[in-house]
PDB file of C-alpha atoms in Angstrom:
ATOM      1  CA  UNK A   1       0.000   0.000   0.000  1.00  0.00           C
ATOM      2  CA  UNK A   2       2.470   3.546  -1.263  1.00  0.00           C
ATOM      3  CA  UNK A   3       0.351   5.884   1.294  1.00  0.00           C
ATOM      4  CA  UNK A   4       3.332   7.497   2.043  1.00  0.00           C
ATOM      5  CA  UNK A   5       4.773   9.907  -0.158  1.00  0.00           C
ATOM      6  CA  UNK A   6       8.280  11.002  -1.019  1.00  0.00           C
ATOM      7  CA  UNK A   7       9.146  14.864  -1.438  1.00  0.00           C
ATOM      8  CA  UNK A   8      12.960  15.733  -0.602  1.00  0.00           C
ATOM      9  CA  UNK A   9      12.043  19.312  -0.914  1.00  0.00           C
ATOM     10  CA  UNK A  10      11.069  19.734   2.501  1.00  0.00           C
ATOM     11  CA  UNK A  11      13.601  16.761   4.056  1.00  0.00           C
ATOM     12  CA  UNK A  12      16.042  19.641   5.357  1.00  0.00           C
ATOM     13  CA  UNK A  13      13.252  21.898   7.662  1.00  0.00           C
ATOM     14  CA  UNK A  14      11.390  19.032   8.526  1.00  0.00           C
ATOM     15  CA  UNK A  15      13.604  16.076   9.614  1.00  0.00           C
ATOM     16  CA  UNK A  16      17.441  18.023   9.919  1.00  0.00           C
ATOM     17  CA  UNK A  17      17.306  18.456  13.940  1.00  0.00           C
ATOM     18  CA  UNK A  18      15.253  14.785  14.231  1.00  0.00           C
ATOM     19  CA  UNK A  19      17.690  13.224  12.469  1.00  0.00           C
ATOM     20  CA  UNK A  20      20.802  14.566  13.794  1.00  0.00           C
ATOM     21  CA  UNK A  21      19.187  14.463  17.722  1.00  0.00           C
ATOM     22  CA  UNK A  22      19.250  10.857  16.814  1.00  0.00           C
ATOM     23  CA  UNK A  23      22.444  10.616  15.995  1.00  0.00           C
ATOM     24  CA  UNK A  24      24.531  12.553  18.490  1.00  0.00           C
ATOM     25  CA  UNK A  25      22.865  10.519  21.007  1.00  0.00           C
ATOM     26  CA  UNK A  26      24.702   7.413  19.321  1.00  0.00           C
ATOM     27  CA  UNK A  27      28.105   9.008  18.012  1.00  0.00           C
ATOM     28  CA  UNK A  28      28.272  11.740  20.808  1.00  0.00           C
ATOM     29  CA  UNK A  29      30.389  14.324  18.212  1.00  0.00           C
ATOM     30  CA  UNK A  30      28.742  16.969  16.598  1.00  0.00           C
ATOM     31  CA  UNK A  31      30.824  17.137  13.749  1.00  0.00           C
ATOM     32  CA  UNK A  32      30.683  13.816  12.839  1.00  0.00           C
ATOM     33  CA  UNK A  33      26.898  13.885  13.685  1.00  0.00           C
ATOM     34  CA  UNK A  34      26.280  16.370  10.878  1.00  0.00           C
ATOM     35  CA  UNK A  35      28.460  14.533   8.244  1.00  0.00           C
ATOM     36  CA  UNK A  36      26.608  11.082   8.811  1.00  0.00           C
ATOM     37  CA  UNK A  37      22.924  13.352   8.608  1.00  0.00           C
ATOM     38  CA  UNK A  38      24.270  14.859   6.092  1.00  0.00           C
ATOM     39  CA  UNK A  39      25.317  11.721   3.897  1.00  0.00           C
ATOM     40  CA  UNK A  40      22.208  10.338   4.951  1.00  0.00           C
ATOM     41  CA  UNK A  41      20.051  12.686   2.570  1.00  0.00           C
ATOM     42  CA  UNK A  42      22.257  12.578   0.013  1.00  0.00           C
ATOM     43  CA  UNK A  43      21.854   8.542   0.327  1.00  0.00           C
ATOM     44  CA  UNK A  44      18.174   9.030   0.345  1.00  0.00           C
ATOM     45  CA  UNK A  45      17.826  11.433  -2.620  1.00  0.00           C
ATOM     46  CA  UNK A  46      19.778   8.540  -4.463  1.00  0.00           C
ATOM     47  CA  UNK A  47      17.537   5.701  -3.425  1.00  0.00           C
ATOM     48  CA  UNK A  48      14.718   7.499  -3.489  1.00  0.00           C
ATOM     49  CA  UNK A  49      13.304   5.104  -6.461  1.00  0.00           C
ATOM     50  CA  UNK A  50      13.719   2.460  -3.774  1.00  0.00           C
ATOM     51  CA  UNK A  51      11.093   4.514  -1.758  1.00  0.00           C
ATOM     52  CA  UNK A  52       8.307   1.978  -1.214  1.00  0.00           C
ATOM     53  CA  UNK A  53       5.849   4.124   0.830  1.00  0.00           C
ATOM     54  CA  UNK A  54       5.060   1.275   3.586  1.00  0.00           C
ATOM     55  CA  UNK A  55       6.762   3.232   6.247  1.00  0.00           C
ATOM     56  CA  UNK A  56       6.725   7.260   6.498  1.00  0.00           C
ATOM     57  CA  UNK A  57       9.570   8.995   5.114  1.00  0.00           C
ATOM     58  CA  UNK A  58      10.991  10.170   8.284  1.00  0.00           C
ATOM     59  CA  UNK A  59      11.215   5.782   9.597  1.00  0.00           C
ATOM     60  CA  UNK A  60      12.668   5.409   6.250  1.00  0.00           C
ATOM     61  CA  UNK A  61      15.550   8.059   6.485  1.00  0.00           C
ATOM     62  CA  UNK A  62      15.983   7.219   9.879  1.00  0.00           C
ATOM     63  CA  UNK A  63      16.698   3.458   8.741  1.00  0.00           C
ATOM     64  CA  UNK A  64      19.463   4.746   6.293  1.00  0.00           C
ATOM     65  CA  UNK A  65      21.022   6.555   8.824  1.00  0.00           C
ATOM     66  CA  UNK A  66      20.868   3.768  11.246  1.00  0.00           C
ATOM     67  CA  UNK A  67      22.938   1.557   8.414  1.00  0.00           C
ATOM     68  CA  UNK A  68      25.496   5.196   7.965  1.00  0.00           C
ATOM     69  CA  UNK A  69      26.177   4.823  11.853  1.00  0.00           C
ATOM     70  CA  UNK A  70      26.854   1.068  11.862  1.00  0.00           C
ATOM     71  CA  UNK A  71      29.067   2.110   8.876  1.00  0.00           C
ATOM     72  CA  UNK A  72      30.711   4.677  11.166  1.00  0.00           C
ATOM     73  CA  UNK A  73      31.890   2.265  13.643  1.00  0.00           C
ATOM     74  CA  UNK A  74      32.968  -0.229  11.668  1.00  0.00           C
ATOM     75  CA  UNK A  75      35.225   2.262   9.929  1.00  0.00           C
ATOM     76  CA  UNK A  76      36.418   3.466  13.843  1.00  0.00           C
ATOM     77  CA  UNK A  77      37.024  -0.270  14.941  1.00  0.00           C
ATOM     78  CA  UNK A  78      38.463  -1.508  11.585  1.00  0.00           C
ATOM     79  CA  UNK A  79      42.430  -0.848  12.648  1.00  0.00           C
ATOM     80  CA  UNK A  80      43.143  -4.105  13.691  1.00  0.00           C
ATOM     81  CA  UNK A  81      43.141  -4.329  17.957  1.00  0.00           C
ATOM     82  CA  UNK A  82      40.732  -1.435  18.218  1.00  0.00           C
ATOM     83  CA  UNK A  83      37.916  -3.396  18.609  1.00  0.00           C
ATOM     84  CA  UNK A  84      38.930  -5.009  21.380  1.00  0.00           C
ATOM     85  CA  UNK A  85      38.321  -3.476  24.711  1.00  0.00           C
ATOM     86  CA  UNK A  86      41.075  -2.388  26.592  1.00  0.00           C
ATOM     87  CA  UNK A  87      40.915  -1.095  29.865  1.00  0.00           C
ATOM     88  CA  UNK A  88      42.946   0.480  31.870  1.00  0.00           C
ATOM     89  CA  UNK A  89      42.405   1.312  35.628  1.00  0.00           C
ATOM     90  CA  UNK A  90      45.377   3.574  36.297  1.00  0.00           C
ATOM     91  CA  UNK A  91      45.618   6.069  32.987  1.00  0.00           C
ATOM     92  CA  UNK A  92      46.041   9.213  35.065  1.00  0.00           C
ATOM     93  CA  UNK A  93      48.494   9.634  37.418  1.00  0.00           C
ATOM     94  CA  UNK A  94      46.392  12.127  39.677  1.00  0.00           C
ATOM     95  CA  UNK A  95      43.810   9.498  40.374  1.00  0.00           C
ATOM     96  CA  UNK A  96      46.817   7.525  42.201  1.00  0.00           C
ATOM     97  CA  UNK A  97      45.636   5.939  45.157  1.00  0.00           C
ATOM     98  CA  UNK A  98      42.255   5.882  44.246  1.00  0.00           C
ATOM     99  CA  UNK A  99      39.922   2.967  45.188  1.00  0.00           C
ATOM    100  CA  UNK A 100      38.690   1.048  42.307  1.00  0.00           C
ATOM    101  CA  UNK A 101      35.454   1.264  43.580  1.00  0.00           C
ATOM    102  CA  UNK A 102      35.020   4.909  43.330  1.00  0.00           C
ATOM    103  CA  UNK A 103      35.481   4.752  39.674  1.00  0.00           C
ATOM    104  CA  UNK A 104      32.772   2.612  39.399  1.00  0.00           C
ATOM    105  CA  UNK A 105      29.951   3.826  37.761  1.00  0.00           C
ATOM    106  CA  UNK A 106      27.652   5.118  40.219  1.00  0.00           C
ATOM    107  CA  UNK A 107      24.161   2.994  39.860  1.00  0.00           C
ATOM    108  CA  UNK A 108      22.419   5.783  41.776  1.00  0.00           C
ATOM    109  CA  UNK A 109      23.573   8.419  39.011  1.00  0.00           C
ATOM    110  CA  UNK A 110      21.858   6.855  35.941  1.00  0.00           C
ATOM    111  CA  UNK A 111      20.454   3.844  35.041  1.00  0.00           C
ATOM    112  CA  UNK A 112      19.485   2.535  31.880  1.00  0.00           C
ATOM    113  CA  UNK A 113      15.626   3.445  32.344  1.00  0.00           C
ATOM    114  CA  UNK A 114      16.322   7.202  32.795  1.00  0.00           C
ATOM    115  CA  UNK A 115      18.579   6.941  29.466  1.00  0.00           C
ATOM    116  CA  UNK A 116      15.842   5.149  27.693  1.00  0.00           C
ATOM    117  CA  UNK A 117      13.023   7.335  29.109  1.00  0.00           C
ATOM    118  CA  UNK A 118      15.568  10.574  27.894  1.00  0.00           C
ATOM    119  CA  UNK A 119      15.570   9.185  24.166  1.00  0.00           C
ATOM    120  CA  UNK A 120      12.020   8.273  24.232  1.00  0.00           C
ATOM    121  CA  UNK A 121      11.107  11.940  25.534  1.00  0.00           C
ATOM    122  CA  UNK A 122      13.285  13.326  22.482  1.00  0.00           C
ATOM    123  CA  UNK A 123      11.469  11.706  20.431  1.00  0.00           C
ATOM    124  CA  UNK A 124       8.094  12.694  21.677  1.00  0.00           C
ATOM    125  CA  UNK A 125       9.768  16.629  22.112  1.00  0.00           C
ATOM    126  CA  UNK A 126      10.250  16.268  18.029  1.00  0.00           C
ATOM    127  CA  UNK A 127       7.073  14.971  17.356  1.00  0.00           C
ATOM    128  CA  UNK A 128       5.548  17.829  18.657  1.00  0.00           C
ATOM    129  CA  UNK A 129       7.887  20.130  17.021  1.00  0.00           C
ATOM    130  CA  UNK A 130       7.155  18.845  13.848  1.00  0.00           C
ATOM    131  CA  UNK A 131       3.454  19.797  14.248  1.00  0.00           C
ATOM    132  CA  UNK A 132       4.383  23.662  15.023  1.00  0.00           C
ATOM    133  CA  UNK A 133       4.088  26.079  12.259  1.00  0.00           C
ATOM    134  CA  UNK A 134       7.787  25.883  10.521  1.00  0.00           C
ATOM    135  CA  UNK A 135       8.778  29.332  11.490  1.00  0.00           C
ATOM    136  CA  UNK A 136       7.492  28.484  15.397  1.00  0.00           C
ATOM    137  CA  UNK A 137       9.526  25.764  15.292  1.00  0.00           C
ATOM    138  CA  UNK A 138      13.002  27.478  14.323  1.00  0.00           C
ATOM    139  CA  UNK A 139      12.737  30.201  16.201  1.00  0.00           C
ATOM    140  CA  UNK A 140      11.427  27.797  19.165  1.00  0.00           C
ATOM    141  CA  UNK A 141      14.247  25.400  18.489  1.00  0.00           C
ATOM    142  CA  UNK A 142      17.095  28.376  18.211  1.00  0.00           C
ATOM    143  CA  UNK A 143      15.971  29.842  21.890  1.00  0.00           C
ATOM    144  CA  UNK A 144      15.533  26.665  23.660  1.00  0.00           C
ATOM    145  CA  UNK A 145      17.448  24.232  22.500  1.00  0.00           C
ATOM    146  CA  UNK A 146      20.534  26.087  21.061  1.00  0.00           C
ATOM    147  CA  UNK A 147      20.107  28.418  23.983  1.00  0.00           C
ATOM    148  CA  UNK A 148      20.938  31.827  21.429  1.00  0.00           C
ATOM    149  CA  UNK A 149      20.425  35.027  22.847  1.00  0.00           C
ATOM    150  CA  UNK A 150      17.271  36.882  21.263  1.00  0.00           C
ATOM    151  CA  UNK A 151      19.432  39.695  19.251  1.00  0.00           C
ATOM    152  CA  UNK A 152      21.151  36.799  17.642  1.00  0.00           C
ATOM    153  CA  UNK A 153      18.400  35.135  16.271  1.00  0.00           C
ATOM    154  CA  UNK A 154      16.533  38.401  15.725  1.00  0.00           C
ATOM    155  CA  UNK A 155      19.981  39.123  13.435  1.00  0.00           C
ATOM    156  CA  UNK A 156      19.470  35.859  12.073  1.00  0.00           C
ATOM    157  CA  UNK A 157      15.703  35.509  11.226  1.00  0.00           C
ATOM    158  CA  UNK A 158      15.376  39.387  10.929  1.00  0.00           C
ATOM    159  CA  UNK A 159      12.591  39.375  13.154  1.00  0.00           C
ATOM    160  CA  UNK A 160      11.687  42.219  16.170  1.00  0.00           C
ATOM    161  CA  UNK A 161      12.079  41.256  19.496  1.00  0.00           C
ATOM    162  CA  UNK A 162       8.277  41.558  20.357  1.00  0.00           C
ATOM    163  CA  UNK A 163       7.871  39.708  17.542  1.00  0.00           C
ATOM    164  CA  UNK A 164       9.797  36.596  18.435  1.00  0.00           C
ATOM    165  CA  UNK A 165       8.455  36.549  22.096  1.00  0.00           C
ATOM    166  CA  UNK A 166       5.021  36.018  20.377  1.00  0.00           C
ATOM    167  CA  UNK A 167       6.421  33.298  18.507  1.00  0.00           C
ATOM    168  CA  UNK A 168       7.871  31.667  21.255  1.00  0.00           C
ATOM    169  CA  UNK A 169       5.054  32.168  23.240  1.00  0.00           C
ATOM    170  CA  UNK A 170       2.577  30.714  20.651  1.00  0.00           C
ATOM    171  CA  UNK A 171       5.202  27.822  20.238  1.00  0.00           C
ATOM    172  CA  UNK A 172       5.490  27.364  24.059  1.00  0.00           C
ATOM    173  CA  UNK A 173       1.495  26.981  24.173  1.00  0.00           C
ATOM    174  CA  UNK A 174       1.512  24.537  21.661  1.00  0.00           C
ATOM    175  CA  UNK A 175       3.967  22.862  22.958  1.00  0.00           C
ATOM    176  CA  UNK A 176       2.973  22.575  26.309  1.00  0.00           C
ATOM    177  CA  UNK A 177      -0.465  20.849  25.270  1.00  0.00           C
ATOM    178  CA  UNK A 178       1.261  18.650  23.087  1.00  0.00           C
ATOM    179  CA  UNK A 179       3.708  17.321  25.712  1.00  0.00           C
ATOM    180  CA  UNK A 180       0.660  17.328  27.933  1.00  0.00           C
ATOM    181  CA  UNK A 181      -1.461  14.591  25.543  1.00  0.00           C
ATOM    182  CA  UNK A 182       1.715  12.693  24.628  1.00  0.00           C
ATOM    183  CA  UNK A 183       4.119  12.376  27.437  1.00  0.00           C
ATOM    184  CA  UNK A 184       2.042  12.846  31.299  1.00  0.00           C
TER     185      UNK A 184
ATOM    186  CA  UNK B   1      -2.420  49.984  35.036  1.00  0.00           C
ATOM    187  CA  UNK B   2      -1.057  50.513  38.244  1.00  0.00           C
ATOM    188  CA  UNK B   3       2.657  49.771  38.953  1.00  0.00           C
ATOM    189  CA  UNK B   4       2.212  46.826  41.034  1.00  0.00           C
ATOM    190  CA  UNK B   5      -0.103  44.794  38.289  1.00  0.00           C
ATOM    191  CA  UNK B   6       0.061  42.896  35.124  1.00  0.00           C
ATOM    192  CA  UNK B   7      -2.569  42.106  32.545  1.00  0.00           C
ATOM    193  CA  UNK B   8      -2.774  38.551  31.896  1.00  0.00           C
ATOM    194  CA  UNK B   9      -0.616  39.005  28.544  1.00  0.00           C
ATOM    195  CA  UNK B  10       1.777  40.747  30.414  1.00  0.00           C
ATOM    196  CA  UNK B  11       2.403  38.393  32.711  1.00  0.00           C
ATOM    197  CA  UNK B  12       2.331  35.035  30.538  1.00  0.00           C
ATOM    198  CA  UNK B  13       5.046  37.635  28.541  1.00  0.00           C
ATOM    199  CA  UNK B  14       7.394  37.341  31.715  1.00  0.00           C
ATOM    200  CA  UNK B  15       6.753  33.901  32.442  1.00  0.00           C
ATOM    201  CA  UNK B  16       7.899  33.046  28.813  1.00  0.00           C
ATOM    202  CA  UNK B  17      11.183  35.398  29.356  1.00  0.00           C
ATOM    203  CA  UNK B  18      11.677  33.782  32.742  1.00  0.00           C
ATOM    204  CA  UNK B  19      11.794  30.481  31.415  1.00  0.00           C
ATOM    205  CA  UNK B  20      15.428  32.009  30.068  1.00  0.00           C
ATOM    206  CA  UNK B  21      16.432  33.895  32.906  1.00  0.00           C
ATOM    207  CA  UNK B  22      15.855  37.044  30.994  1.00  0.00           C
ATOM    208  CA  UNK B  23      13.092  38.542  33.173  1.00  0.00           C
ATOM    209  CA  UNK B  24      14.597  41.050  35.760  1.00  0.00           C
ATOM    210  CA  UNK B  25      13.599  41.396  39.006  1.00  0.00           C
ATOM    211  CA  UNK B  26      10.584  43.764  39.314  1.00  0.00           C
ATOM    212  CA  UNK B  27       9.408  41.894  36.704  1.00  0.00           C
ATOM    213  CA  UNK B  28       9.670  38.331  38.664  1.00  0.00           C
ATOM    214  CA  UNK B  29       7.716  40.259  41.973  1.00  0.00           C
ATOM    215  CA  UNK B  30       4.902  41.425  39.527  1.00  0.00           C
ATOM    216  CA  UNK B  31       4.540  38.230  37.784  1.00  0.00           C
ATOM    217  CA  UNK B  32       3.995  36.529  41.290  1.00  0.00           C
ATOM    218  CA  UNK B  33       2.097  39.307  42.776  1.00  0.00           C
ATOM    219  CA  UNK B  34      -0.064  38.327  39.777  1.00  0.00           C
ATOM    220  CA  UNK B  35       0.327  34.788  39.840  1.00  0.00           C
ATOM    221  CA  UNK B  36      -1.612  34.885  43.513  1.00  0.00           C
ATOM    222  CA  UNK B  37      -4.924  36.446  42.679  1.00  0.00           C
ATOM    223  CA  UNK B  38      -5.011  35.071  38.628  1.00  0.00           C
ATOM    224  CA  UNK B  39      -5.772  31.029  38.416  1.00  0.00           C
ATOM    225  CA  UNK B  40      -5.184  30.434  34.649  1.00  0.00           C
ATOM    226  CA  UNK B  41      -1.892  32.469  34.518  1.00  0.00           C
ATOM    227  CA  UNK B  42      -1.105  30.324  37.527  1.00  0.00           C
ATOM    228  CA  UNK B  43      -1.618  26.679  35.084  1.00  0.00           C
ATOM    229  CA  UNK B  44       0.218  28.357  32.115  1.00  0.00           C
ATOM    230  CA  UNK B  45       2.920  29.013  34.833  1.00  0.00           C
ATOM    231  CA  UNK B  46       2.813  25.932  35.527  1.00  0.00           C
ATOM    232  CA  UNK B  47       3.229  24.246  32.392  1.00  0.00           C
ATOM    233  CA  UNK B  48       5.320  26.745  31.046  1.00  0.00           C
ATOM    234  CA  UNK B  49       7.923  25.329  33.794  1.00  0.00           C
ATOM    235  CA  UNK B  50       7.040  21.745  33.382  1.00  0.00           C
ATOM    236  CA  UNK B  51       7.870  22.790  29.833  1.00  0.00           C
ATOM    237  CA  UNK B  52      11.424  23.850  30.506  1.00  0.00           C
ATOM    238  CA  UNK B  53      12.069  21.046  32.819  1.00  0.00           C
ATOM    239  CA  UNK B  54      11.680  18.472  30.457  1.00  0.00           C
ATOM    240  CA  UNK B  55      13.803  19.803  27.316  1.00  0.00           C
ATOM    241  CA  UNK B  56      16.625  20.401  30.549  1.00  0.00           C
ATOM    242  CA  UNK B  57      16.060  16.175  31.053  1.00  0.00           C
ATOM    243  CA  UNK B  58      15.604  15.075  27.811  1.00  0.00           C
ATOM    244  CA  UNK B  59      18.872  17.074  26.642  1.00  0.00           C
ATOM    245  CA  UNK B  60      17.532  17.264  23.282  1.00  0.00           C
ATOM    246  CA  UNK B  61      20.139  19.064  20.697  1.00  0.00           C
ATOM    247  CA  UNK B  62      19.381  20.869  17.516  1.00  0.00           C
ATOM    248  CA  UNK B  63      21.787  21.580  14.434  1.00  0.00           C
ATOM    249  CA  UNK B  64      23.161  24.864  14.648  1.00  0.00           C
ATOM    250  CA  UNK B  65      21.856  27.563  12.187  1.00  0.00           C
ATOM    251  CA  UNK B  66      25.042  28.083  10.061  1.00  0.00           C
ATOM    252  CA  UNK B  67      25.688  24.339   9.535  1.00  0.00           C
ATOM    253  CA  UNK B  68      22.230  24.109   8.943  1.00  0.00           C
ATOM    254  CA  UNK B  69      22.031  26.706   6.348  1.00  0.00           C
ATOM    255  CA  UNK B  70      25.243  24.509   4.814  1.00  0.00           C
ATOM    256  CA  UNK B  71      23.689  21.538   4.728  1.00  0.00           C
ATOM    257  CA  UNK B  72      20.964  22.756   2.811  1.00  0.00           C
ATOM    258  CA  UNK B  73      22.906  24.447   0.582  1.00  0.00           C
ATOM    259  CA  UNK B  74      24.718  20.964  -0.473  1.00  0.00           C
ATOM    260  CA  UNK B  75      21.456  19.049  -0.200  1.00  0.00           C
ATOM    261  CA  UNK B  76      19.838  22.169  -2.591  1.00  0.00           C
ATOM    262  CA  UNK B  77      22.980  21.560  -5.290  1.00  0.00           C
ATOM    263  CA  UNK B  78      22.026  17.492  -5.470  1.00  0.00           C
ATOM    264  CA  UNK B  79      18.820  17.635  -5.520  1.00  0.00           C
ATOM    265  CA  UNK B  80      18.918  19.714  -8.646  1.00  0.00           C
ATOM    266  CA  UNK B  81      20.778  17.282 -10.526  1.00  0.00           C
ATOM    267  CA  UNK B  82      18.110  14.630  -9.527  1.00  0.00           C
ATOM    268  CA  UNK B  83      15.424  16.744 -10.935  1.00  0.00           C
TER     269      UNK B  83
END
């Protein structure tokens, strides 16, 4: 059943900050984050004859970049010995003395469930992004989550400052009832 | 308006800037002085911080404008060949 549709047109506004919030939690480097997100659409625009329309086209990007990131550490691990894990409980000499214990990861700290929840709330954060207005959701995304100040991205978008308070206000209602349905 | 009060808009207007630290002082004491006798400023308040909490959890990151703006500018280039 093709219900889905393909249009690269609008892949960079709609799925750029999905995709690449997916993959710096995995590869935890921003540069290299970008270049695999980046590749990704490229691979996509290629294949997009391949594009069945089972699954939406954000699942299906997502899958290529899951294959680019498997790619990524293979390349990483492929000098022979690398793979293997080496430890080493004494690397710094100012942690002489230490206990091995307290180097221990602490269980209290972090478990798996909180990191698991964290993705899964990331997810449901960019859901609701992607249902705000685009220009909500750039200006939105540039205050909060990059944390600019509001000349910048008044500079940047070429927007007054009353002006983006409304947007982020409108976005932050939005939001806020979105999260509400979705995630409590 | 007197000094000491906010209109509704006013106030929802410093709880947004307060959700980045950019509301000053006088401004926090009026938004609470509000906040007391005004029940649905008090929810979006509410929300508004439940709001912030949760993008401070889920550490959710975002492509920077400029590499953005590059990325789109490659993307832009291929996708005209494909066309």
């Amino acid at each position: 059943m093709p219900s889905h549709k393909i249009n690269p047109n609008n892949w960079i506004n709609l799925y750029s900050d999905y995709l690449f919030n997916y993959t710096i939690s995995r590869v935890n480097d921003r540069e290299m984050a970008q270049d695999l997100v980046s590749e990704t659409f490229l691979a996509g625009l290629k294949s997009m004859a391949n594009f069945k329309g089972e699954a939406s086209e954000r699942t299906w990007l997502i899958s290529i970049l899951k294959r680019k990131i498997i790619d990524y550490y293979r390349k990483i691990n492929s000098n022979k010995g690398k793979a293997e894990v080496r430890m080493s409980y004494n690397s710094d000499s100012d942690a002489e003395g230490d206990w091995l214990e307290e180097r221990v990861a602490d269980p209290f700290d972090k478990t798996a469930e909180d990191t698991l929840e964290n993705s899964e709330l990331g997810d449901a954060i960019y859901d609701c992004l992607g249902k705000l207005p685009e220009k909500q959701a750039e200006v939105f995304k540039m205050k909060t989550i990059l944390g600019y100040d509001t000349e910048t991205i008044c500079n940047e978008l070429d927007i007054t400052a009353s002006n983006l308070w409304v947007i982020i206000h409108r976005a932050r209602a939005a939001l806020a009832g979105c999260m509400e349905k979705n995630w409590f | 308006m007197s000094k000491l009060k906010l209109s509704c808009q006013e106030a929802n207007h410093v709880c947004d800037k307060n959700q980045y630290k950019e509301a000053n002082f006088w401004e926090k004491v009026k938004l609470n002085i509000h906040l007391i006798y005004c029940k649905a400023c008090r929810k979006y308040s509410a929300n508004n911080g439940k709001l912030s909490k949760l993008f401070k959890v889920s550490k959710v990151e975002a492509m920077d404008h400029n590499s953005k703006e590059k990325l789109k500018s490659t993307f832009e280039k291929e996708l005209a060949k494909h066309q």
